GROMACS .gro file of C-alpha atoms in nm:
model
  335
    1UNK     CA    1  13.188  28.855   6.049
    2UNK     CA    2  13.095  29.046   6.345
    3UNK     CA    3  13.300  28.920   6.584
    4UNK     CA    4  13.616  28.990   6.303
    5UNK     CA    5  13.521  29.343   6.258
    6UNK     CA    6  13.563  29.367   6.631
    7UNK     CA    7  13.864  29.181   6.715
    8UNK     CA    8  13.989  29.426   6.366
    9UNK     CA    9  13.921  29.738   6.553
   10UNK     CA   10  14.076  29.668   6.912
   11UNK     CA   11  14.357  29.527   6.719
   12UNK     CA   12  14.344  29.870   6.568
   13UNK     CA   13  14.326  30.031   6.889
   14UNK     CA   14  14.555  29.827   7.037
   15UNK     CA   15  14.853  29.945   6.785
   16UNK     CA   16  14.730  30.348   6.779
   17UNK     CA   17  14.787  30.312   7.183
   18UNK     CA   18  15.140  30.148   7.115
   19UNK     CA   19  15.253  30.363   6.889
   20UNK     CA   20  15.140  30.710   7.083
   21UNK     CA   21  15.282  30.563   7.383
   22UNK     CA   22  15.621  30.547   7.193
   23UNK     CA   23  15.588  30.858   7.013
   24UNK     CA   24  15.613  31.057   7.319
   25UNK     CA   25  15.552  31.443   7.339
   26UNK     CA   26  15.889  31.584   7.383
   27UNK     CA   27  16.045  31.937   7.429
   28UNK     CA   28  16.420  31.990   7.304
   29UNK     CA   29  16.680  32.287   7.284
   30UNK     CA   30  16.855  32.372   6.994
   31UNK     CA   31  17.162  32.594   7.013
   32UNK     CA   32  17.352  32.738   6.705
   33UNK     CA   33  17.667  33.021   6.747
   34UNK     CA   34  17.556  33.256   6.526
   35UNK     CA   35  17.903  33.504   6.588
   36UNK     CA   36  18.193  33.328   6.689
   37UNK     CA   37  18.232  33.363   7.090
   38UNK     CA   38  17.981  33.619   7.069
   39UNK     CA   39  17.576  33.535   7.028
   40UNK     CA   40  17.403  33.198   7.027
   41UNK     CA   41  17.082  33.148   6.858
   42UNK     CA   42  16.866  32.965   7.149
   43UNK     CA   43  16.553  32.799   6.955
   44UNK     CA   44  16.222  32.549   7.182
   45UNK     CA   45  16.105  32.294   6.973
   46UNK     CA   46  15.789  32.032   7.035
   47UNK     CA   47  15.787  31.705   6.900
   48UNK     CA   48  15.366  31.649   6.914
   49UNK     CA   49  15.325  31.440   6.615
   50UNK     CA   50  15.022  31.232   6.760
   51UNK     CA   51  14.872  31.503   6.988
   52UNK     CA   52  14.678  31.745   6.812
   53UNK     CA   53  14.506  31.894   7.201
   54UNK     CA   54  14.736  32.111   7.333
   55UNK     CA   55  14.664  32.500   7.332
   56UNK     CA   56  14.875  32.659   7.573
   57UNK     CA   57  15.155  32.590   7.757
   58UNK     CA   58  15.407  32.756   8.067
   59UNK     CA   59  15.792  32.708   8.141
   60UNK     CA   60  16.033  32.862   8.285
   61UNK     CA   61  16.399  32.871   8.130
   62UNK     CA   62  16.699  32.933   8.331
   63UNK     CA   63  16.909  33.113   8.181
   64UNK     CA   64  17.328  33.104   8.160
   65UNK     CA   65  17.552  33.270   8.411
   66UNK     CA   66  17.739  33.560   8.232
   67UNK     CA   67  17.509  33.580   7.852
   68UNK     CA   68  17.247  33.853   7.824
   69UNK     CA   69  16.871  33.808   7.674
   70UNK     CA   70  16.804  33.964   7.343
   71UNK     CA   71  16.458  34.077   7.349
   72UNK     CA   72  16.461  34.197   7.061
   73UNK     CA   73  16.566  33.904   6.843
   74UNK     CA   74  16.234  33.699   7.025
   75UNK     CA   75  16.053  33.518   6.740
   76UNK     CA   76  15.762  33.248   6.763
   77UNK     CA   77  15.721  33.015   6.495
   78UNK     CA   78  15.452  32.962   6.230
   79UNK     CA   79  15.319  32.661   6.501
   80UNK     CA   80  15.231  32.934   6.724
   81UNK     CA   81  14.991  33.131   6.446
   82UNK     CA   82  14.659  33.242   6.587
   83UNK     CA   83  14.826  33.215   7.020
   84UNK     CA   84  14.964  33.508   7.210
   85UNK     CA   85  15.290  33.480   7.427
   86UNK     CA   86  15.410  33.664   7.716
   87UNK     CA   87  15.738  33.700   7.907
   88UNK     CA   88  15.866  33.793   8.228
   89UNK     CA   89  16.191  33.740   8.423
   90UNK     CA   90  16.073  33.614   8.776
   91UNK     CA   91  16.450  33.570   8.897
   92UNK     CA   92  16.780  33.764   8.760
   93UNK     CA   93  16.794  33.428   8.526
   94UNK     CA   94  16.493  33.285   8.544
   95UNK     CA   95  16.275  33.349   8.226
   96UNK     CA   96  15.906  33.249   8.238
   97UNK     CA   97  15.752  33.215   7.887
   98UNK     CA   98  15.340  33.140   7.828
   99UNK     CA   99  15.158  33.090   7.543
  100UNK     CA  100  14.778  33.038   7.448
  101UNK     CA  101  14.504  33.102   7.240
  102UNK     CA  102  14.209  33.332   7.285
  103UNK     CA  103  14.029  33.108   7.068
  104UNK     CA  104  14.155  32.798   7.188
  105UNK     CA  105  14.320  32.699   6.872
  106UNK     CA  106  14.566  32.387   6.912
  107UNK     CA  107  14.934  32.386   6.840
  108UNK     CA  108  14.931  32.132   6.508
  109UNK     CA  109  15.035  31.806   6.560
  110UNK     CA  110  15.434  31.781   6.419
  111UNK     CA  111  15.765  31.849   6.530
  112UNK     CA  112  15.964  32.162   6.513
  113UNK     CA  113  16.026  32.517   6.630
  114UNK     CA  114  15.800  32.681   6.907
  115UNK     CA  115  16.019  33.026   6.947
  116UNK     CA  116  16.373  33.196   6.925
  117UNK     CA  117  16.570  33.393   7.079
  118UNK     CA  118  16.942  33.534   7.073
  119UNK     CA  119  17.226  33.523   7.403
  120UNK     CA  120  17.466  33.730   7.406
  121UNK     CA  121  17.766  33.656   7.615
  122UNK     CA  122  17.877  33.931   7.820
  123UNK     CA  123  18.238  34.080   7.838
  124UNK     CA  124  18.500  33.888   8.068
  125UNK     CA  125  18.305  33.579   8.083
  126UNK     CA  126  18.538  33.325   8.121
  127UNK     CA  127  18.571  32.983   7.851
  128UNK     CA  128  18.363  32.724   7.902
  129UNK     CA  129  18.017  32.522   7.970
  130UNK     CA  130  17.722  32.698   8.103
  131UNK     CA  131  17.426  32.504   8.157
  132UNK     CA  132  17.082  32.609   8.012
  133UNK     CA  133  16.780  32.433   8.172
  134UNK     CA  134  16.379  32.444   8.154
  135UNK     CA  135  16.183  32.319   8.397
  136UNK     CA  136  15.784  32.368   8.522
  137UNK     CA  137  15.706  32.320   8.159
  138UNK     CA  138  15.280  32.227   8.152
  139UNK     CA  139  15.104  32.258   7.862
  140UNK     CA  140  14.706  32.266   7.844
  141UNK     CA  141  14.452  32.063   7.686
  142UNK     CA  142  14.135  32.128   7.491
  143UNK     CA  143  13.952  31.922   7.761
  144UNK     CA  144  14.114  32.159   8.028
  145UNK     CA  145  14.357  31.881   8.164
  146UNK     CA  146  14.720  31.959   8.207
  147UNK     CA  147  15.040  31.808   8.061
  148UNK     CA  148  15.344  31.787   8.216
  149UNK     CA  149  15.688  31.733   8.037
  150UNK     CA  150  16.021  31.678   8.229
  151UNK     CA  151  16.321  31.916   8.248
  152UNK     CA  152  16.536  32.006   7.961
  153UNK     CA  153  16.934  32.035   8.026
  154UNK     CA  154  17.184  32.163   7.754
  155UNK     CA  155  17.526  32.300   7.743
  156UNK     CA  156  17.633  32.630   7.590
  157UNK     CA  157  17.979  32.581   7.522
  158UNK     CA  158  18.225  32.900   7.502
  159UNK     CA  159  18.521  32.926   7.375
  160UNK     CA  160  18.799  33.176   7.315
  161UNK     CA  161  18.892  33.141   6.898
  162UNK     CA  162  19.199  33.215   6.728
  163UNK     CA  163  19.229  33.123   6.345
  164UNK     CA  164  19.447  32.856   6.215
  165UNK     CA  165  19.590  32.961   5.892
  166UNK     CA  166  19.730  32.670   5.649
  167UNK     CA  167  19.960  32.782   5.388
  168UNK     CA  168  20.040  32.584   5.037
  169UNK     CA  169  20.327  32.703   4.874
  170UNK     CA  170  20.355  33.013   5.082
  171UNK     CA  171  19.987  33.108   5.025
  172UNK     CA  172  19.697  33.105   5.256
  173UNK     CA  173  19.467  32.783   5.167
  174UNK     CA  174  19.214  32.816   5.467
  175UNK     CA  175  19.163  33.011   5.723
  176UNK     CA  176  18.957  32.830   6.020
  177UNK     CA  177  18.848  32.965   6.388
  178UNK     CA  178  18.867  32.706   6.648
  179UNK     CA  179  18.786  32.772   7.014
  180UNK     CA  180  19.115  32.734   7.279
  181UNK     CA  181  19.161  32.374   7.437
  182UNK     CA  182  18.930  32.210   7.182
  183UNK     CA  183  19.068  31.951   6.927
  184UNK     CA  184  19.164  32.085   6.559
  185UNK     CA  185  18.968  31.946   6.313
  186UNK     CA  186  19.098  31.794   6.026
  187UNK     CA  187  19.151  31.993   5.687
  188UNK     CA  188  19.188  31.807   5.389
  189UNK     CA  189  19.491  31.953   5.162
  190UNK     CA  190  19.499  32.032   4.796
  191UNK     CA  191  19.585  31.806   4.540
  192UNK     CA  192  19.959  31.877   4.431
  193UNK     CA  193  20.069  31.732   4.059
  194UNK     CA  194  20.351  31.494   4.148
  195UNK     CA  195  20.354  31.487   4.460
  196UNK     CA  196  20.150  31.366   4.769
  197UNK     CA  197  20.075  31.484   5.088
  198UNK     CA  198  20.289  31.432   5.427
  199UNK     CA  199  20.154  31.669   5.691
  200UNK     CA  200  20.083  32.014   5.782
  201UNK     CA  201  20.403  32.152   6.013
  202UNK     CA  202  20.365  32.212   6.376
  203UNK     CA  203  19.986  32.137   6.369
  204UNK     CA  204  19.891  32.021   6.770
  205UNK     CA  205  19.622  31.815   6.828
  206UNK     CA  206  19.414  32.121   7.024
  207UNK     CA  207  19.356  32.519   6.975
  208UNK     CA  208  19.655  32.671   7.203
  209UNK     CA  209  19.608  33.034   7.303
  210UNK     CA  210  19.701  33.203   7.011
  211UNK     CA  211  19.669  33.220   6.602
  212UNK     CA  212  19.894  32.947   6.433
  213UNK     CA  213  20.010  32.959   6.101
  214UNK     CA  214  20.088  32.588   5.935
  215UNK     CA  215  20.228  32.482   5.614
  216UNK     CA  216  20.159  32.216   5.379
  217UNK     CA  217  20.422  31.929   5.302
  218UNK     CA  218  20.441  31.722   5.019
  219UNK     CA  219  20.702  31.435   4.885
  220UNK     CA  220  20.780  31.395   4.515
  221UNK     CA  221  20.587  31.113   4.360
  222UNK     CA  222  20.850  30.854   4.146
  223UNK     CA  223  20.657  30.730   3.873
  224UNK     CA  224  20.815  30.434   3.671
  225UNK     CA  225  20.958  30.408   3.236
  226UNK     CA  226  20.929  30.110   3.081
  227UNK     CA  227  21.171  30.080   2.758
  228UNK     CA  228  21.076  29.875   2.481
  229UNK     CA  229  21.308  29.835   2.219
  230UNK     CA  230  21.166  29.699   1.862
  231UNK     CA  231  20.864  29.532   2.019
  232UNK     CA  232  21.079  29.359   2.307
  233UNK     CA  233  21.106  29.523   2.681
  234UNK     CA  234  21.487  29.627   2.708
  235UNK     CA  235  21.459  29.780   3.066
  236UNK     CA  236  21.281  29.978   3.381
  237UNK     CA  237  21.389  30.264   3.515
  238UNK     CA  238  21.240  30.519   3.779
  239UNK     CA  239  21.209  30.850   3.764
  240UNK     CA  240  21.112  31.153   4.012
  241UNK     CA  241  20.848  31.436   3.909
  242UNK     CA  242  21.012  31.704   3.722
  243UNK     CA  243  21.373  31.502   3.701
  244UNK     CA  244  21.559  31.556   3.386
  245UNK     CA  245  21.537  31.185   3.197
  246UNK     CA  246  21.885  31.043   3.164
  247UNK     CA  247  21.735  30.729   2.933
  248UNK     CA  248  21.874  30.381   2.901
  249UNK     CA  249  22.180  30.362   2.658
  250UNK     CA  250  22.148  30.100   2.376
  251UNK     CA  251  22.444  29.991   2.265
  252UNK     CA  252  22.528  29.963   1.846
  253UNK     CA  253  22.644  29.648   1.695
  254UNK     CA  254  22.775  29.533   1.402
  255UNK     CA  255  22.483  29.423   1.261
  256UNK     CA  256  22.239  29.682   1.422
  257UNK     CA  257  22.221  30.050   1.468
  258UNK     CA  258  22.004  30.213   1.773
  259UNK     CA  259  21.752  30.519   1.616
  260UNK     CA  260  21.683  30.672   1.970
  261UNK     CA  261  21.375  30.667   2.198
  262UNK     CA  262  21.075  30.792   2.068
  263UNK     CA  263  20.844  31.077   2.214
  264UNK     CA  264  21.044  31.054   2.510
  265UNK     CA  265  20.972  31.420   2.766
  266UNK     CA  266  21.309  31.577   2.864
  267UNK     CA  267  21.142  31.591   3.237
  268UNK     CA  268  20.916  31.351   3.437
  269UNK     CA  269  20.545  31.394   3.398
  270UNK     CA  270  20.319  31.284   3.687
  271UNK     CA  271  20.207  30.937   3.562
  272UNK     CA  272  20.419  30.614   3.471
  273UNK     CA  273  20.545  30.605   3.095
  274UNK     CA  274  20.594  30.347   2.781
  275UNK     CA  275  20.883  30.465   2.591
  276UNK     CA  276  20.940  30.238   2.267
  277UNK     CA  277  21.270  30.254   2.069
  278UNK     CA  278  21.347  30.087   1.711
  279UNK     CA  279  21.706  29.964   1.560
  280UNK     CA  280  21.803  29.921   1.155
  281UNK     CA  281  22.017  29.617   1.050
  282UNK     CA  282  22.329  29.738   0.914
  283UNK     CA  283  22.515  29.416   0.883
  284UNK     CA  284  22.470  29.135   0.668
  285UNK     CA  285  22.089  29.120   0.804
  286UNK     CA  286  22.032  29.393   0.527
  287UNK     CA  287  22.108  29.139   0.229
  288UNK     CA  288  22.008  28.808   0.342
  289UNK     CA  289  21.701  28.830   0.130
  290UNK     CA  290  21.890  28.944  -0.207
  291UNK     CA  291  21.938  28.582  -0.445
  292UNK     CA  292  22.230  28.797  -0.616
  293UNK     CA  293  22.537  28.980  -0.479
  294UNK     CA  294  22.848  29.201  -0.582
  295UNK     CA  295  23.164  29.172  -0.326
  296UNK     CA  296  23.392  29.425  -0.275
  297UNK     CA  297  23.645  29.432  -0.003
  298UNK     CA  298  23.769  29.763   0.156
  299UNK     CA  299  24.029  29.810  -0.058
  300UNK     CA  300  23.816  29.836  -0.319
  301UNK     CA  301  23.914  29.490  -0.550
  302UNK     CA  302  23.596  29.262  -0.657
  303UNK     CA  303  23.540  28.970  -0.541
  304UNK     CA  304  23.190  28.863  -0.676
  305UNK     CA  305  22.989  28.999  -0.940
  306UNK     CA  306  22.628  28.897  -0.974
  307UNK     CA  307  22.690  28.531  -0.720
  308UNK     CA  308  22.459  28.338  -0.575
  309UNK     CA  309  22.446  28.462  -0.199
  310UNK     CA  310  22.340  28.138  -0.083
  311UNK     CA  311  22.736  28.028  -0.238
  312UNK     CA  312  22.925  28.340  -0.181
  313UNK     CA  313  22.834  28.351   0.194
  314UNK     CA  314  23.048  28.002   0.244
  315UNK     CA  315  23.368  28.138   0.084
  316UNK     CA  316  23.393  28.470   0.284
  317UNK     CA  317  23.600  28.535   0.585
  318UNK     CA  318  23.472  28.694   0.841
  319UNK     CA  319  23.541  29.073   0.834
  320UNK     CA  320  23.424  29.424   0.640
  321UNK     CA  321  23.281  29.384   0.266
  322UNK     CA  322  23.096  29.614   0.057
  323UNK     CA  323  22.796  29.391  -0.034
  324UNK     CA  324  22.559  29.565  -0.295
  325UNK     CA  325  22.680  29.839  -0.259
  326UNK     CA  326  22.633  29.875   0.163
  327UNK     CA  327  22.899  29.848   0.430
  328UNK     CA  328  22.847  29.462   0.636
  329UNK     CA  329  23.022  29.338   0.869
  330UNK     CA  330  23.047  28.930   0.811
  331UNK     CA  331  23.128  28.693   1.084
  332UNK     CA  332  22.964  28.356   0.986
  333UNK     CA  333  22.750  28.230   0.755
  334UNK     CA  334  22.423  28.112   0.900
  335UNK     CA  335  22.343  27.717   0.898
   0.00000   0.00000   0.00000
């Protein structure tokens, strides 16, 4: 059991030295343009998750070509509570920063945040990268050693912005700044009823030198109308968004008589349709189930009075009776 407690705890050991050797302490530079062209928001973070000794620390940070320090907008964070910082410019762009604690309290043990400061870029300063770097960064231990952490290099990237203005239907959708040379991003359009997107005119791939102004274009959707007449599909047809519906003609007969289309829009809507029509018999369809029949021909003279259909229907010709009183057209009786 002893031995097993002991191989337990250098197994133990073993993993808490793997896993600070991996975990690294690290310094990093954050940069976010707070005004467009105009001030960046420099911020120093630590990543000490495992290290829970350090108490002071030096760097120096060099600075950008052409931006300006804002003093005034210096802000440590709540990791520094309880340590006093200093600064002082030992070159025109070299800016040494040092921190510690009177009482030797330790920077916690997380990631994040160590201070902040605004740049401000000065007039005339031409587009492009600037390079920001920190080097001669040491930090101190409780136990009065030293750490030393490599140089940091960023880029501040300026750029000259104009607005690109898209425009649906003649009115401004968005309005968005994007720096000269760099590539447009993409801007997803508006939904349009009936219609679908194509492209936004005269949109380049990068910012050019100046504002654009680019308009949306969209195609007509065609949506599709299916017919059905008495139950049966008669017909397709299709249709544009907003089109005036010419529907399908349906022919009379002389045994059947078209009532029209029902609930069908004058114009297009945005979505496919079913449009369902019905017919009435008005030939001899309309007295094929009556056992007893009067027969008149056009000119008025009876034929039958009160016959057996299933008789009378083998001695008429075909042509126009009055049967029971409704106009039929006969052709041939059915076997």
């Amino acid at each position: 059991m002893k031995h097993l407690k002991i191989g337990l705890l250098l197994l133990y050991l073993a993993l808490a030295t793997t896993l600070q050797a991996a975990i690294k302490d690290t310094l990093a530079v954050h940069l976010v343009e707070t005004s467009a062209g105009k001030t960046w928001q420099v911020e120093i973070a630590l990543e000490n998750r495992l290290n829970n000794n350090l108490t002071a620390f030096q760097m120096d940070l060099h600075l950008p070509e052409g931006f300006d320090f804002d003093e005034q907008s210096w802000t440590t964070a709540t990791r520094l509570l309880g340590h006093t910082t200093a600064l002082a410019f030992q070159k025109e762009r070299q800016l040494r920063v040092l921190a510690y604690s009177p009482t030797n309290v330790a920077i916690p043990g997380n990631t994040g945040t160590l201070f902040r400061f605004a740049l401000h870029k000065r007039p005339n300063v031409p587009q492009g990268d600037y390079a920001l770097t920190i080097d001669s960064v040491f930090f101190s231990k409780r136990d009065g050693t030293e750490l030393i952490l490599p140089e940091v290099h960023t880029t501040l990237g300026y750029h000259i912005f104009h607005d690109v203005v898209y425009r649906v239907d003649g009115a401004e959708f968005l309005r968005q700044p994007v720096g000269e040379g760099l590539p447009i991003p993409p801007v997803t359009p508006p939904e349009k009823e009936g219609h679908h997107f194509v492209e936004w005119t005269g949109l380049p791939t990068r910012m050019p030198t100046h504002d654009l102004t680019v308009d949306a274009v969209y195609a007509v959707n065609t949506y599709s109308i299916t017919y059905y007449l008495d139950e049966v599909e008669y017909g397709k047809q299709t249709v544009k968004y907003g089109e005036k519906i010419v529907p399908l003609t349906v022919s009379d007969t002389d045994e059947k008589h078209f009532l029209g289309w029902e609930n069908l829009p004058e114009t297009m809507p945005a979505h496919d349709l079913d449009i369902y029509g019905r017919t009435e018999a008005t030939g001899i369809d309309t007295i094929e189930a009556d056992t007893r029949v009067t027969v008149y021909n056009l000119q008025g003279h009876c034929l039958h009075t009160g016959a057996d259909w299933h008789k009378v229907r083998f001695l008429l010709r075909p042509g126009c009776y009055i049967i029971n009183g409704k106009l039929v057209y006969w052709s041939s009786p059915k076997k």
